[in-house]
């Protein structure tokens, strides 16, 4: 059984910072791409940032220069450092990981339960 659990959301004023964490646990052989998505009220879920196992990163344009994604492969954990937050960043943030579990013949995508980020203007 594989679990993906986020933490670190909360309430912050515009211009502030938050750091999200997401840890994968269970019978894991390897983890490929890990990423963060977000969904604001009334909007579709959108990709925020991804990071490969070798550390290559990509970001959606609206967060470039403000957000930083990183990972600790030894801990099966991905982070999202969010700086210079604006009201438009308010959303539920979801972790996503492409994992090869012991019980599976190939990789599968796992989602966390989501963590709320609220930015007050």
mmCIF file of C-alpha atoms in Angstrom:
data_model
loop_
_atom_site.group_PDB
_atom_site.id
_atom_site.type_symbol
_atom_site.label_atom_id
_atom_site.label_comp_id
_atom_site.label_asym_id
_atom_site.label_seq_id
_atom_site.Cartn_x
_atom_site.Cartn_y
_atom_site.Cartn_z
ATOM 1 C CA UNK A 1 0.000 0.000 0.000
ATOM 2 C CA UNK A 2 1.334 3.413 -1.008
ATOM 3 C CA UNK A 3 0.325 6.679 0.609
ATOM 4 C CA UNK A 4 1.039 10.261 -0.382
ATOM 5 C CA UNK A 5 0.483 12.848 2.329
ATOM 6 C CA UNK A 6 0.819 16.632 2.079
ATOM 7 C CA UNK A 7 1.446 19.085 4.891
ATOM 8 C CA UNK A 8 2.297 22.728 5.372
ATOM 9 C CA UNK A 9 -0.711 24.607 4.067
ATOM 10 C CA UNK A 10 -2.256 27.488 5.935
ATOM 11 C CA UNK A 11 -3.186 31.141 5.949
ATOM 12 C CA UNK A 12 -0.725 33.856 4.999
ATOM 13 C CA UNK A 13 -0.827 37.509 4.025
ATOM 14 C CA UNK A 14 0.092 38.612 0.537
ATOM 15 C CA UNK A 15 3.836 38.830 0.137
ATOM 16 C CA UNK A 16 4.417 36.063 2.637
ATOM 17 C CA UNK A 17 5.807 32.557 2.274
ATOM 18 C CA UNK A 18 4.741 28.987 2.888
ATOM 19 C CA UNK A 19 6.484 25.668 2.418
ATOM 20 C CA UNK A 20 4.531 22.582 1.442
ATOM 21 C CA UNK A 21 5.804 19.056 1.953
ATOM 22 C CA UNK A 22 4.633 15.786 0.490
ATOM 23 C CA UNK A 23 5.878 12.406 1.646
ATOM 24 C CA UNK A 24 5.295 9.108 -0.094
ATOM 25 C CA UNK A 25 5.392 5.962 1.995
ATOM 26 C CA UNK A 26 4.754 2.258 1.663
ATOM 27 C CA UNK A 27 6.193 -0.527 -0.440
ATOM 28 C CA UNK A 28 7.943 1.691 -2.993
ATOM 29 C CA UNK A 29 10.521 0.545 -5.504
ATOM 30 C CA UNK A 30 11.102 3.911 -7.136
ATOM 31 C CA UNK A 31 9.525 7.308 -7.721
ATOM 32 C CA UNK A 32 9.732 9.083 -11.052
ATOM 33 C CA UNK A 33 8.206 12.519 -11.523
ATOM 34 C CA UNK A 34 6.735 14.283 -8.512
ATOM 35 C CA UNK A 35 4.674 17.416 -8.776
ATOM 36 C CA UNK A 36 2.290 19.912 -7.308
ATOM 37 C CA UNK A 37 -1.127 20.838 -8.663
ATOM 38 C CA UNK A 38 -3.660 23.305 -7.341
ATOM 39 C CA UNK A 39 -7.373 23.888 -7.652
ATOM 40 C CA UNK A 40 -9.007 27.187 -6.838
ATOM 41 C CA UNK A 41 -12.762 27.446 -6.177
ATOM 42 C CA UNK A 42 -14.718 27.185 -9.410
ATOM 43 C CA UNK A 43 -11.626 26.426 -11.477
ATOM 44 C CA UNK A 44 -10.031 23.353 -12.950
ATOM 45 C CA UNK A 45 -7.054 21.720 -11.311
ATOM 46 C CA UNK A 46 -3.842 23.081 -12.805
ATOM 47 C CA UNK A 47 -0.240 21.953 -12.812
ATOM 48 C CA UNK A 48 2.037 24.171 -10.715
ATOM 49 C CA UNK A 49 5.453 22.505 -10.825
ATOM 50 C CA UNK A 50 7.154 19.171 -11.446
ATOM 51 C CA UNK A 51 10.518 17.631 -10.660
ATOM 52 C CA UNK A 52 12.082 14.503 -12.111
ATOM 53 C CA UNK A 53 14.110 11.956 -10.182
ATOM 54 C CA UNK A 54 17.293 13.599 -11.454
ATOM 55 C CA UNK A 55 16.147 17.023 -10.305
ATOM 56 C CA UNK A 56 14.964 18.634 -13.526
ATOM 57 C CA UNK A 57 12.209 21.119 -12.761
ATOM 58 C CA UNK A 58 9.426 22.872 -14.618
ATOM 59 C CA UNK A 59 6.922 25.540 -13.556
ATOM 60 C CA UNK A 60 3.748 27.087 -14.794
ATOM 61 C CA UNK A 61 4.367 30.661 -15.906
ATOM 62 C CA UNK A 62 2.369 32.289 -13.120
ATOM 63 C CA UNK A 63 4.674 30.946 -10.382
ATOM 64 C CA UNK A 64 8.070 31.217 -12.083
ATOM 65 C CA UNK A 65 10.500 33.164 -9.937
ATOM 66 C CA UNK A 66 8.270 32.854 -6.860
ATOM 67 C CA UNK A 67 7.924 29.098 -6.240
ATOM 68 C CA UNK A 68 10.680 26.502 -5.947
ATOM 69 C CA UNK A 69 10.137 22.761 -6.141
ATOM 70 C CA UNK A 70 12.689 20.365 -4.676
ATOM 71 C CA UNK A 71 12.869 16.775 -3.515
ATOM 72 C CA UNK A 72 14.718 14.513 -1.125
ATOM 73 C CA UNK A 73 14.939 11.117 -2.782
ATOM 74 C CA UNK A 74 16.171 9.440 0.388
ATOM 75 C CA UNK A 75 12.984 10.536 2.149
ATOM 76 C CA UNK A 76 10.623 10.100 -0.840
ATOM 77 C CA UNK A 77 9.575 13.682 -0.214
ATOM 78 C CA UNK A 78 8.883 16.651 -2.462
ATOM 79 C CA UNK A 79 8.697 20.260 -1.314
ATOM 80 C CA UNK A 80 7.186 23.447 -2.685
ATOM 81 C CA UNK A 81 8.647 26.671 -1.360
ATOM 82 C CA UNK A 82 6.191 29.458 -2.130
ATOM 83 C CA UNK A 83 7.419 33.044 -1.795
ATOM 84 C CA UNK A 84 5.874 36.398 -2.674
ATOM 85 C CA UNK A 85 2.442 34.852 -2.415
ATOM 86 C CA UNK A 86 -0.498 36.655 -3.970
ATOM 87 C CA UNK A 87 -4.250 36.237 -3.525
ATOM 88 C CA UNK A 88 -4.449 34.358 -6.824
ATOM 89 C CA UNK A 89 -2.350 31.569 -5.296
ATOM 90 C CA UNK A 90 -5.235 30.689 -2.987
ATOM 91 C CA UNK A 91 -6.217 27.102 -3.724
ATOM 92 C CA UNK A 92 -6.119 23.545 -2.508
ATOM 93 C CA UNK A 93 -2.670 22.200 -3.370
ATOM 94 C CA UNK A 94 -2.300 18.540 -4.301
ATOM 95 C CA UNK A 95 0.812 16.429 -4.469
ATOM 96 C CA UNK A 96 1.195 13.986 -7.332
ATOM 97 C CA UNK A 97 3.768 11.224 -7.674
ATOM 98 C CA UNK A 98 4.495 8.606 -10.293
ATOM 99 C CA UNK A 99 5.436 5.569 -8.228
ATOM 100 C CA UNK A 100 6.506 2.028 -8.923
ATOM 101 C CA UNK A 101 5.176 0.018 -6.009
ATOM 102 C CA UNK A 102 6.245 -3.474 -5.022
ATOM 103 C CA UNK A 103 2.744 -4.775 -5.688
ATOM 104 C CA UNK A 104 2.502 -3.325 -9.222
ATOM 105 C CA UNK A 105 4.059 -4.448 -12.525
ATOM 106 C CA UNK A 106 4.480 -0.822 -13.596
ATOM 107 C CA UNK A 107 4.251 2.743 -12.308
ATOM 108 C CA UNK A 108 1.023 4.374 -11.173
ATOM 109 C CA UNK A 109 0.036 7.923 -10.321
ATOM 110 C CA UNK A 110 -0.792 8.661 -6.710
ATOM 111 C CA UNK A 111 -2.452 11.785 -5.319
ATOM 112 C CA UNK A 112 -2.400 13.286 -1.882
ATOM 113 C CA UNK A 113 -5.525 14.475 -0.101
ATOM 114 C CA UNK A 114 -4.762 18.151 -0.649
ATOM 115 C CA UNK A 115 -3.794 21.007 1.627
ATOM 116 C CA UNK A 116 -5.452 24.426 1.698
ATOM 117 C CA UNK A 117 -3.411 27.550 1.016
ATOM 118 C CA UNK A 118 -5.156 30.852 1.611
ATOM 119 C CA UNK A 119 -3.485 34.162 0.789
ATOM 120 C CA UNK A 120 -5.085 37.277 2.161
ATOM 121 C CA UNK A 121 -4.765 40.496 0.227
#
